[in-house]
Amino acid sequence: MNLNDPIINVFLLISFLSLLPAILIMFTSFTRIVVVLSFLRQALGGQQIPPNPVIIGLALFLTLFIMAQPLDTITKEALNPYLAKQITLEEALRRAEPPIKDFMLKQTRQKDIALFLDITKEQLPETPEQTPLRVLVPAFVISELKTAFEIGFLIYLPFLIIDMVVSSILLSMGMMMLPPILISLPFKLLLFVLVDGWNLVIGSLLRSFQ
């Protein structure tokens, strides 16, 4: 198959665009960010506040911010030369792989890589950069989920304490029919605003990728 054929290139481009959501989830910081923001919403107890479009939009822009350096490298070394017809598609793909692999390796636990290497009966690569993508991608995703759950647990703690205090007060007052969330939600929002919660959460998320 001639990958320099314009028809083949158009087909590959359409295929790439159809796989873009999966690539966004599996190869970038998007998973960790959107899971943490979802935990934050659940901890606040605001149901659909912030709404899903806001969470997804914020997660997308934070992902672009975090992935700026790998994307710049891919654009300069792979995409621009390919569009200028200086290199082939195979060479462009080969050049695009190291920057994204480097990012993923920094965020992936060795334990998770070893798990998939053991399952696939692969030998331990001589260098981390030689880890095959079929091993690195799932290891990266479960590492991201573990980190997101750890951050989510820390976010939940102060709001859980507020819920427990409010529930205890309502129980001691005999107001068992009143949902605690109606009383605790304003206090949780007040706490979140007073400590500048968005700045703390987003700042912690960004620093967790460094």
PDB file of C-alpha atoms in Angstrom:
ATOM      1  CA  MET A   1       0.000   0.000   0.000  1.00  0.00           C
ATOM      2  CA  ASN A   2       1.393   3.374  -1.054  1.00  0.00           C
ATOM      3  CA  LEU A   3       0.904   5.732   1.889  1.00  0.00           C
ATOM      4  CA  ASN A   4       1.837   8.695  -0.304  1.00  0.00           C
ATOM      5  CA  ASP A   5      -1.248   8.201  -2.453  1.00  0.00           C
ATOM      6  CA  PRO A   6      -3.638  11.179  -1.881  1.00  0.00           C
ATOM      7  CA  ILE A   7      -6.674   8.875  -1.687  1.00  0.00           C
ATOM      8  CA  ILE A   8      -4.976   6.721   0.951  1.00  0.00           C
ATOM      9  CA  ASN A   9      -4.004   9.845   2.886  1.00  0.00           C
ATOM     10  CA  VAL A  10      -7.601  11.110   2.884  1.00  0.00           C
ATOM     11  CA  PHE A  11      -8.794   7.707   4.106  1.00  0.00           C
ATOM     12  CA  LEU A  12      -6.192   7.702   6.880  1.00  0.00           C
ATOM     13  CA  LEU A  13      -7.138  11.252   7.874  1.00  0.00           C
ATOM     14  CA  ILE A  14     -10.825  10.319   8.163  1.00  0.00           C
ATOM     15  CA  SER A  15      -9.885   7.226  10.174  1.00  0.00           C
ATOM     16  CA  PHE A  16      -7.721   9.350  12.473  1.00  0.00           C
ATOM     17  CA  LEU A  17     -10.554  11.833  13.077  1.00  0.00           C
ATOM     18  CA  SER A  18     -12.936   8.990  13.932  1.00  0.00           C
ATOM     19  CA  LEU A  19     -10.424   7.700  16.489  1.00  0.00           C
ATOM     20  CA  LEU A  20      -9.711  11.156  17.928  1.00  0.00           C
ATOM     21  CA  PRO A  21     -11.962  10.761  21.021  1.00  0.00           C
ATOM     22  CA  ALA A  22     -10.239   7.479  21.924  1.00  0.00           C
ATOM     23  CA  ILE A  23      -6.806   9.031  21.323  1.00  0.00           C
ATOM     24  CA  LEU A  24      -7.751  11.993  23.528  1.00  0.00           C
ATOM     25  CA  ILE A  25      -8.738   9.671  26.371  1.00  0.00           C
ATOM     26  CA  MET A  26      -5.983   7.064  26.047  1.00  0.00           C
ATOM     27  CA  PHE A  27      -2.913   9.157  25.180  1.00  0.00           C
ATOM     28  CA  THR A  28      -3.363  12.431  27.080  1.00  0.00           C
ATOM     29  CA  SER A  29      -4.042  13.876  30.524  1.00  0.00           C
ATOM     30  CA  PHE A  30      -7.779  14.125  29.802  1.00  0.00           C
ATOM     31  CA  THR A  31      -8.773  11.026  31.789  1.00  0.00           C
ATOM     32  CA  ARG A  32      -7.222  12.160  35.072  1.00  0.00           C
ATOM     33  CA  ILE A  33      -8.631  15.665  34.779  1.00  0.00           C
ATOM     34  CA  VAL A  34     -12.210  14.725  33.926  1.00  0.00           C
ATOM     35  CA  VAL A  35     -12.353  12.034  36.645  1.00  0.00           C
ATOM     36  CA  VAL A  36     -11.065  14.452  39.309  1.00  0.00           C
ATOM     37  CA  LEU A  37     -13.532  17.150  38.253  1.00  0.00           C
ATOM     38  CA  SER A  38     -16.335  14.576  38.390  1.00  0.00           C
ATOM     39  CA  PHE A  39     -15.254  13.602  41.915  1.00  0.00           C
ATOM     40  CA  LEU A  40     -15.288  17.275  42.871  1.00  0.00           C
ATOM     41  CA  ARG A  41     -18.843  17.687  41.635  1.00  0.00           C
ATOM     42  CA  GLN A  42     -19.974  14.587  43.530  1.00  0.00           C
ATOM     43  CA  ALA A  43     -18.230  15.773  46.700  1.00  0.00           C
ATOM     44  CA  LEU A  44     -19.971  19.148  46.519  1.00  0.00           C
ATOM     45  CA  GLY A  45     -23.298  17.357  46.100  1.00  0.00           C
ATOM     46  CA  GLY A  46     -24.478  19.800  43.455  1.00  0.00           C
ATOM     47  CA  GLN A  47     -25.940  17.120  41.147  1.00  0.00           C
ATOM     48  CA  GLN A  48     -25.380  18.725  37.717  1.00  0.00           C
ATOM     49  CA  ILE A  49     -23.476  21.782  38.961  1.00  0.00           C
ATOM     50  CA  PRO A  50     -21.088  22.394  37.269  1.00  0.00           C
ATOM     51  CA  PRO A  51     -22.875  20.875  34.237  1.00  0.00           C
ATOM     52  CA  ASN A  52     -21.212  18.262  32.040  1.00  0.00           C
ATOM     53  CA  PRO A  53     -20.374  20.682  29.170  1.00  0.00           C
ATOM     54  CA  VAL A  54     -18.440  22.884  31.609  1.00  0.00           C
ATOM     55  CA  ILE A  55     -16.492  19.943  33.039  1.00  0.00           C
ATOM     56  CA  ILE A  56     -15.683  18.518  29.584  1.00  0.00           C
ATOM     57  CA  GLY A  57     -14.736  21.940  28.217  1.00  0.00           C
ATOM     58  CA  LEU A  58     -12.464  22.736  31.163  1.00  0.00           C
ATOM     59  CA  ALA A  59     -10.885  19.272  30.931  1.00  0.00           C
ATOM     60  CA  LEU A  60     -10.213  19.781  27.211  1.00  0.00           C
ATOM     61  CA  PHE A  61      -8.498  23.140  27.663  1.00  0.00           C
ATOM     62  CA  LEU A  62      -6.448  21.896  30.618  1.00  0.00           C
ATOM     63  CA  THR A  63      -5.430  18.906  28.493  1.00  0.00           C
ATOM     64  CA  LEU A  64      -4.264  21.229  25.714  1.00  0.00           C
ATOM     65  CA  PHE A  65      -2.337  23.269  28.295  1.00  0.00           C
ATOM     66  CA  ILE A  66      -0.613  20.198  29.762  1.00  0.00           C
ATOM     67  CA  MET A  67       0.069  18.587  26.374  1.00  0.00           C
ATOM     68  CA  ALA A  68       1.401  21.801  24.809  1.00  0.00           C
ATOM     69  CA  GLN A  69       5.062  20.729  24.817  1.00  0.00           C
ATOM     70  CA  PRO A  70       4.537  17.246  23.291  1.00  0.00           C
ATOM     71  CA  LEU A  71       2.137  18.704  20.716  1.00  0.00           C
ATOM     72  CA  ASP A  72       4.611  21.441  19.767  1.00  0.00           C
ATOM     73  CA  THR A  73       7.334  18.843  19.296  1.00  0.00           C
ATOM     74  CA  ILE A  74       5.071  16.647  17.165  1.00  0.00           C
ATOM     75  CA  THR A  75       4.013  19.645  15.074  1.00  0.00           C
ATOM     76  CA  LYS A  76       7.576  20.814  14.426  1.00  0.00           C
ATOM     77  CA  GLU A  77       9.240  17.443  13.877  1.00  0.00           C
ATOM     78  CA  ALA A  78       6.461  15.395  12.284  1.00  0.00           C
ATOM     79  CA  LEU A  79       3.383  17.293  11.121  1.00  0.00           C
ATOM     80  CA  ASN A  80       4.954  20.339   9.463  1.00  0.00           C
ATOM     81  CA  PRO A  81       7.595  18.342   7.519  1.00  0.00           C
ATOM     82  CA  TYR A  82       4.897  15.894   6.377  1.00  0.00           C
ATOM     83  CA  LEU A  83       2.576  18.684   5.205  1.00  0.00           C
ATOM     84  CA  ALA A  84       5.530  20.237   3.376  1.00  0.00           C
ATOM     85  CA  LYS A  85       6.080  16.832   1.677  1.00  0.00           C
ATOM     86  CA  GLN A  86       9.586  16.622   3.114  1.00  0.00           C
ATOM     87  CA  ILE A  87       8.964  13.229   4.792  1.00  0.00           C
ATOM     88  CA  THR A  88       6.655  10.275   4.265  1.00  0.00           C
ATOM     89  CA  LEU A  89       3.693   9.380   6.435  1.00  0.00           C
ATOM     90  CA  GLU A  90       5.615   6.465   7.958  1.00  0.00           C
ATOM     91  CA  GLU A  91       8.453   8.791   8.935  1.00  0.00           C
ATOM     92  CA  ALA A  92       5.988  11.334  10.367  1.00  0.00           C
ATOM     93  CA  LEU A  93       4.370   8.660  12.534  1.00  0.00           C
ATOM     94  CA  ARG A  94       7.797   7.449  13.674  1.00  0.00           C
ATOM     95  CA  ARG A  95       8.790  10.990  14.680  1.00  0.00           C
ATOM     96  CA  ALA A  96       5.480  11.642  16.454  1.00  0.00           C
ATOM     97  CA  GLU A  97       5.794   8.601  18.709  1.00  0.00           C
ATOM     98  CA  PRO A  98       8.703   9.589  21.033  1.00  0.00           C
ATOM     99  CA  PRO A  99       7.208  12.846  22.444  1.00  0.00           C
ATOM    100  CA  ILE A 100       3.897  11.240  23.342  1.00  0.00           C
ATOM    101  CA  LYS A 101       5.634   8.146  24.707  1.00  0.00           C
ATOM    102  CA  ASP A 102       7.891  10.306  26.868  1.00  0.00           C
ATOM    103  CA  PHE A 103       4.857  12.037  28.400  1.00  0.00           C
ATOM    104  CA  MET A 104       3.048   8.750  29.029  1.00  0.00           C
ATOM    105  CA  LEU A 105       6.087   7.066  30.567  1.00  0.00           C
ATOM    106  CA  LYS A 106       6.501   9.896  33.089  1.00  0.00           C
ATOM    107  CA  GLN A 107       2.928   9.346  34.314  1.00  0.00           C
ATOM    108  CA  THR A 108       2.856   5.531  34.235  1.00  0.00           C
ATOM    109  CA  ARG A 109       3.806   3.321  37.179  1.00  0.00           C
ATOM    110  CA  GLN A 110       6.374   0.614  36.538  1.00  0.00           C
ATOM    111  CA  LYS A 111       4.072  -1.822  38.331  1.00  0.00           C
ATOM    112  CA  ASP A 112       1.340  -1.266  35.732  1.00  0.00           C
ATOM    113  CA  ILE A 113       3.761  -1.684  32.825  1.00  0.00           C
ATOM    114  CA  ALA A 114       5.067  -4.896  34.397  1.00  0.00           C
ATOM    115  CA  LEU A 115       1.494  -6.187  34.691  1.00  0.00           C
ATOM    116  CA  PHE A 116       0.816  -5.934  30.961  1.00  0.00           C
ATOM    117  CA  LEU A 117       4.282  -7.146  30.027  1.00  0.00           C
ATOM    118  CA  ASP A 118       3.632 -10.233  32.139  1.00  0.00           C
ATOM    119  CA  ILE A 119       0.198 -10.829  30.619  1.00  0.00           C
ATOM    120  CA  THR A 120       1.476 -10.485  27.047  1.00  0.00           C
ATOM    121  CA  LYS A 121       4.609 -12.539  27.845  1.00  0.00           C
ATOM    122  CA  GLU A 122       6.754  -9.688  26.543  1.00  0.00           C
ATOM    123  CA  GLN A 123      10.370  -9.371  27.635  1.00  0.00           C
ATOM    124  CA  LEU A 124      11.317  -6.344  29.680  1.00  0.00           C
ATOM    125  CA  PRO A 125      12.545  -3.712  27.168  1.00  0.00           C
ATOM    126  CA  GLU A 126      16.125  -2.531  27.465  1.00  0.00           C
ATOM    127  CA  THR A 127      14.998   1.081  27.799  1.00  0.00           C
ATOM    128  CA  PRO A 128      11.591   2.538  28.784  1.00  0.00           C
ATOM    129  CA  GLU A 129      11.317   4.176  25.349  1.00  0.00           C
ATOM    130  CA  GLN A 130      11.223   0.717  23.758  1.00  0.00           C
ATOM    131  CA  THR A 131       8.003  -0.187  25.591  1.00  0.00           C
ATOM    132  CA  PRO A 132       5.427  -1.121  22.922  1.00  0.00           C
ATOM    133  CA  LEU A 133       2.299   1.024  22.749  1.00  0.00           C
ATOM    134  CA  ARG A 134       0.013  -1.985  23.196  1.00  0.00           C
ATOM    135  CA  VAL A 135       1.561  -2.335  26.669  1.00  0.00           C
ATOM    136  CA  LEU A 136       2.105   1.337  27.476  1.00  0.00           C
ATOM    137  CA  VAL A 137      -1.398   2.608  26.631  1.00  0.00           C
ATOM    138  CA  PRO A 138      -3.449   0.410  29.028  1.00  0.00           C
ATOM    139  CA  ALA A 139      -0.767   0.778  31.721  1.00  0.00           C
ATOM    140  CA  PHE A 140      -0.925   4.553  31.321  1.00  0.00           C
ATOM    141  CA  VAL A 141      -4.727   4.598  31.590  1.00  0.00           C
ATOM    142  CA  ILE A 142      -4.917   2.559  34.814  1.00  0.00           C
ATOM    143  CA  SER A 143      -2.101   4.660  36.296  1.00  0.00           C
ATOM    144  CA  GLU A 144      -4.097   7.788  35.472  1.00  0.00           C
ATOM    145  CA  LEU A 145      -7.218   6.315  37.066  1.00  0.00           C
ATOM    146  CA  LYS A 146      -5.301   5.421  40.246  1.00  0.00           C
ATOM    147  CA  THR A 147      -3.881   8.932  40.529  1.00  0.00           C
ATOM    148  CA  ALA A 148      -7.309  10.461  39.839  1.00  0.00           C
ATOM    149  CA  PHE A 149      -8.895   8.330  42.572  1.00  0.00           C
ATOM    150  CA  GLU A 150      -6.182   9.353  45.039  1.00  0.00           C
ATOM    151  CA  ILE A 151      -6.813  13.042  44.319  1.00  0.00           C
ATOM    152  CA  GLY A 152     -10.574  12.449  44.457  1.00  0.00           C
ATOM    153  CA  PHE A 153     -10.261  10.863  47.907  1.00  0.00           C
ATOM    154  CA  LEU A 154      -8.407  13.911  49.232  1.00  0.00           C
ATOM    155  CA  ILE A 155     -11.055  16.199  47.734  1.00  0.00           C
ATOM    156  CA  TYR A 156     -13.869  14.204  49.344  1.00  0.00           C
ATOM    157  CA  LEU A 157     -12.509  14.300  52.911  1.00  0.00           C
ATOM    158  CA  PRO A 158     -13.367  17.897  53.970  1.00  0.00           C
ATOM    159  CA  PHE A 159     -16.813  17.718  52.368  1.00  0.00           C
ATOM    160  CA  LEU A 160     -17.470  14.344  54.023  1.00  0.00           C
ATOM    161  CA  ILE A 161     -16.690  15.883  57.414  1.00  0.00           C
ATOM    162  CA  ILE A 162     -19.214  18.666  56.757  1.00  0.00           C
ATOM    163  CA  ASP A 163     -21.859  16.100  55.780  1.00  0.00           C
ATOM    164  CA  MET A 164     -21.208  14.088  58.957  1.00  0.00           C
ATOM    165  CA  VAL A 165     -21.401  17.161  61.200  1.00  0.00           C
ATOM    166  CA  VAL A 166     -24.626  18.378  59.587  1.00  0.00           C
ATOM    167  CA  SER A 167     -26.182  14.901  59.788  1.00  0.00           C
ATOM    168  CA  SER A 168     -25.250  14.595  63.481  1.00  0.00           C
ATOM    169  CA  ILE A 169     -26.741  18.017  64.283  1.00  0.00           C
ATOM    170  CA  LEU A 170     -29.972  17.258  62.425  1.00  0.00           C
ATOM    171  CA  LEU A 171     -30.228  13.862  64.142  1.00  0.00           C
ATOM    172  CA  SER A 172     -29.696  15.381  67.580  1.00  0.00           C
ATOM    173  CA  MET A 173     -32.416  17.966  66.842  1.00  0.00           C
ATOM    174  CA  GLY A 174     -34.829  15.226  65.770  1.00  0.00           C
ATOM    175  CA  MET A 175     -35.057  16.579  62.220  1.00  0.00           C
ATOM    176  CA  MET A 176     -34.656  13.184  60.596  1.00  0.00           C
ATOM    177  CA  MET A 177     -36.991  13.963  57.671  1.00  0.00           C
ATOM    178  CA  LEU A 178     -34.900  16.895  56.479  1.00  0.00           C
ATOM    179  CA  PRO A 179     -32.306  15.814  53.853  1.00  0.00           C
ATOM    180  CA  PRO A 180     -28.828  16.732  55.182  1.00  0.00           C
ATOM    181  CA  ILE A 181     -27.733  17.762  51.670  1.00  0.00           C
ATOM    182  CA  LEU A 182     -30.086  20.758  51.792  1.00  0.00           C
ATOM    183  CA  ILE A 183     -28.203  22.116  54.812  1.00  0.00           C
ATOM    184  CA  SER A 184     -24.679  20.934  54.035  1.00  0.00           C
ATOM    185  CA  LEU A 185     -24.569  22.158  50.404  1.00  0.00           C
ATOM    186  CA  PRO A 186     -24.421  25.899  51.277  1.00  0.00           C
ATOM    187  CA  PHE A 187     -21.709  25.248  53.854  1.00  0.00           C
ATOM    188  CA  LYS A 188     -19.689  23.182  51.376  1.00  0.00           C
ATOM    189  CA  LEU A 189     -20.009  25.904  48.739  1.00  0.00           C
ATOM    190  CA  LEU A 190     -18.975  28.522  51.309  1.00  0.00           C
ATOM    191  CA  LEU A 191     -15.924  26.460  52.308  1.00  0.00           C
ATOM    192  CA  PHE A 192     -14.982  25.923  48.672  1.00  0.00           C
ATOM    193  CA  VAL A 193     -15.208  29.633  47.900  1.00  0.00           C
ATOM    194  CA  LEU A 194     -13.343  30.738  51.040  1.00  0.00           C
ATOM    195  CA  VAL A 195     -10.355  28.477  50.347  1.00  0.00           C
ATOM    196  CA  ASP A 196     -10.374  29.435  46.640  1.00  0.00           C
ATOM    197  CA  GLY A 197     -11.155  25.838  45.761  1.00  0.00           C
ATOM    198  CA  TRP A 198     -10.928  26.071  41.990  1.00  0.00           C
ATOM    199  CA  ASN A 199      -7.447  27.523  42.214  1.00  0.00           C
ATOM    200  CA  LEU A 200      -6.352  24.775  44.608  1.00  0.00           C
ATOM    201  CA  VAL A 201      -7.880  21.901  42.633  1.00  0.00           C
ATOM    202  CA  ILE A 202      -6.701  23.042  39.212  1.00  0.00           C
ATOM    203  CA  GLY A 203      -3.270  23.964  40.572  1.00  0.00           C
ATOM    204  CA  SER A 204      -2.900  20.546  42.197  1.00  0.00           C
ATOM    205  CA  LEU A 205      -4.004  18.845  38.985  1.00  0.00           C
ATOM    206  CA  LEU A 206      -1.479  20.732  36.860  1.00  0.00           C
ATOM    207  CA  ARG A 207       1.356  20.111  39.331  1.00  0.00           C
ATOM    208  CA  SER A 208       0.533  16.401  39.445  1.00  0.00           C
ATOM    209  CA  PHE A 209       1.761  16.130  35.830  1.00  0.00           C
ATOM    210  CA  GLN A 210       5.148  17.727  36.533  1.00  0.00           C
TER     211      GLN A 210
END
